[in-house]
Structures are given as structure tokens and as C-alpha cells.
Amino acid sequence: HDQESQQRTGAKPPKGSILIGPPGTGKTMWMRVIANESGLPYVEINGADIVRKYVGEGAERIDEIFDNLKELRDQYGYVVCGFEEVDAFARERSIDSNSGSDERSITLNKFLTEMQDATGILFLATTNREDVLDSAFMRPERFGDKPIVVGLPDEEARREILAVQKAKME
């Protein structure tokens, strides 16, 4: 996460990566582990919360998310933003035929524009419904570069996941 060395070598960090897999595979946990291991500040947002809080409220409300991310980025040099259940927010626009689809499309467009212009922010996302994601969302320069497929855990891995979850509840 050293931006100076990235500039020297010409390396460009990815804008985002998406973790894809069935429910219960630990995608959200992996997203949090990636952020934790990076040692960077982490902001997590649920896709359903974006729909509930921002769609219909005007695309400028997306600015609130990015203002917070940029403030953290300015303070720490880099920040990780995780979107859980992103399919609730980033559905293919032709799939939505309800009355809120125009507002959802405007909100998604605003998010993608802000994401494209944001530097120093790594976006992670999780979904178990990649088949419904908007093609603009899955472009290589956004989330489509290197999707991470998270498969079903074997019995031992499932026990380890449950142990972590149990420890969180205690």
C-alpha cells in the first residue's frame, strides 16, 4: 500500500475485487481478513443498506460515502471499503422492472463514477448472485479484473468457521 513505490514502478493497484460463492462460504469473513491483514482502515457497507438509505434520496447521497472514504484515505494513505451482498445494489439494470429502477440506475451510475475517480481506495464486494450483477459493475477496471471464487468449505474448514463465529458471539 505504498503509493510512492507504486508510482516508481508504474504499478497500479486494482480498483476492486469481488468474492463470489454460495451462501455460508465465509466471503464476508474473507473480505474482513483481507482488510485486517492490510493494516488499513476498513469501512463495510451492506448492499441492501445502500438501496434502503440512498436509492430515491438522490445520487448526491453517494457523495457521503465517498467523502468519508476520502477522509480516511487522506488520514491513512489508503483505505479498504467492503460491500456485503452487493447484488442488492448493483443489479443489472435491465433486470429491474419495478418503479425504483431509474433511481437505482442513477445511484449505481453515481457510485461507479465516484469509484472510477477515487484513488487510494480498494473496493471489495461479496455476492452469491453474480449472474444478476450489472455489466458496468463487472468491468475489468472495476470489480471484474480478478474475481475471487470462494467455494464450499470442507468439514474441517466449516468447523473452523463456526469456531470463529462462536468466538465472536461470546
Coordinates of C-alpha atoms in Angstrom, one line a residue, residues 60-149:
E60 CA -25.6 13.1 -4.1
R61 CA -26.1 10.9 -1.0
I62 CA -23.4 8.6 -2.5
D63 CA -21.1 11.6 -2.0
E64 CA -21.4 11.0 1.7
I65 CA -20.0 7.5 1.4
F66 CA -17.1 8.8 -0.7
D67 CA -16.4 11.8 1.4
N68 CA -16.0 9.5 4.4
L69 CA -13.7 7.2 2.5
K70 CA -11.6 10.1 1.1
E71 CA -11.3 11.5 4.6
L72 CA -9.9 8.2 5.9
R73 CA -7.7 7.9 2.8
D74 CA -6.2 11.3 3.4
Q75 CA -5.5 10.4 7.0
Y76 CA -4.0 6.9 6.4
G77 CA -2.9 7.0 2.8
Y78 CA -5.2 4.1 1.7
V79 CA -8.5 2.6 2.8
V80 CA -10.4 -0.6 2.2
C81 CA -14.2 -0.5 1.5
G82 CA -16.2 -3.7 1.6
F83 CA -19.6 -4.1 0.1
E84 CA -21.5 -7.1 1.5
E85 CA -24.3 -8.5 -0.6
V86 CA -23.5 -6.1 -3.4
D87 CA -26.1 -7.8 -5.7
A88 CA -28.9 -5.9 -3.8
F89 CA -27.4 -2.7 -5.0
A90 CA -25.6 -3.4 -8.3
R91 CA -28.2 -5.5 -10.1
E92 CA -28.3 -5.5 -13.9
R93 CA -30.4 -2.5 -14.8
S94 CA -32.5 -4.4 -17.4
I95 CA -33.5 -7.0 -14.7
D96 CA -35.2 -4.4 -12.5
S97 CA -38.6 -3.6 -13.9
N98 CA -40.1 -2.0 -10.8
S99 CA -40.7 1.7 -10.4
G100 CA -37.5 2.3 -8.5
S101 CA -35.2 1.0 -11.3
D102 CA -34.5 4.5 -12.6
E103 CA -33.5 5.8 -9.2
R104 CA -31.4 2.7 -8.6
S105 CA -29.7 3.1 -12.0
I106 CA -28.9 6.8 -11.2
T107 CA -27.5 5.8 -7.8
L108 CA -25.4 2.9 -9.4
N109 CA -24.1 5.3 -12.1
K110 CA -23.1 7.8 -9.4
F111 CA -21.3 5.1 -7.4
L112 CA -19.4 3.8 -10.4
T113 CA -18.3 7.3 -11.5
E114 CA -17.1 8.1 -8.0
M115 CA -15.4 4.7 -7.7
Q116 CA -13.6 5.3 -11.0
D117 CA -12.3 8.7 -9.9
A118 CA -11.3 7.5 -6.4
T119 CA -7.6 6.9 -5.7
G120 CA -6.2 5.2 -2.7
I121 CA -9.4 3.2 -2.0
L122 CA -9.6 -0.5 -2.5
F123 CA -13.2 -1.8 -3.0
L124 CA -14.1 -5.3 -2.1
A125 CA -17.5 -6.9 -2.6
T126 CA -19.3 -10.1 -2.0
T127 CA -22.1 -11.8 -3.8
N128 CA -23.7 -15.2 -4.3
R129 CA -25.6 -13.9 -7.3
E130 CA -23.0 -12.8 -9.8
D131 CA -25.5 -13.7 -12.6
V132 CA -27.6 -10.6 -11.7
L133 CA -24.8 -8.0 -11.5
D134 CA -24.7 -5.1 -13.8
S135 CA -22.2 -5.5 -16.6
A136 CA -20.8 -2.0 -15.9
F137 CA -20.1 -3.0 -12.3
M138 CA -18.2 -6.1 -13.5
R139 CA -15.9 -4.3 -16.0
P140 CA -12.3 -5.2 -15.5
E141 CA -11.3 -1.7 -14.3
R142 CA -13.9 -2.0 -11.5
F143 CA -14.8 -5.4 -10.0
G144 CA -14.2 -7.8 -12.9
D145 CA -10.4 -7.9 -13.0
K146 CA -9.8 -10.8 -10.7
P147 CA -13.0 -12.2 -9.2
I148 CA -12.2 -14.5 -6.2
V149 CA -14.3 -17.7 -6.2

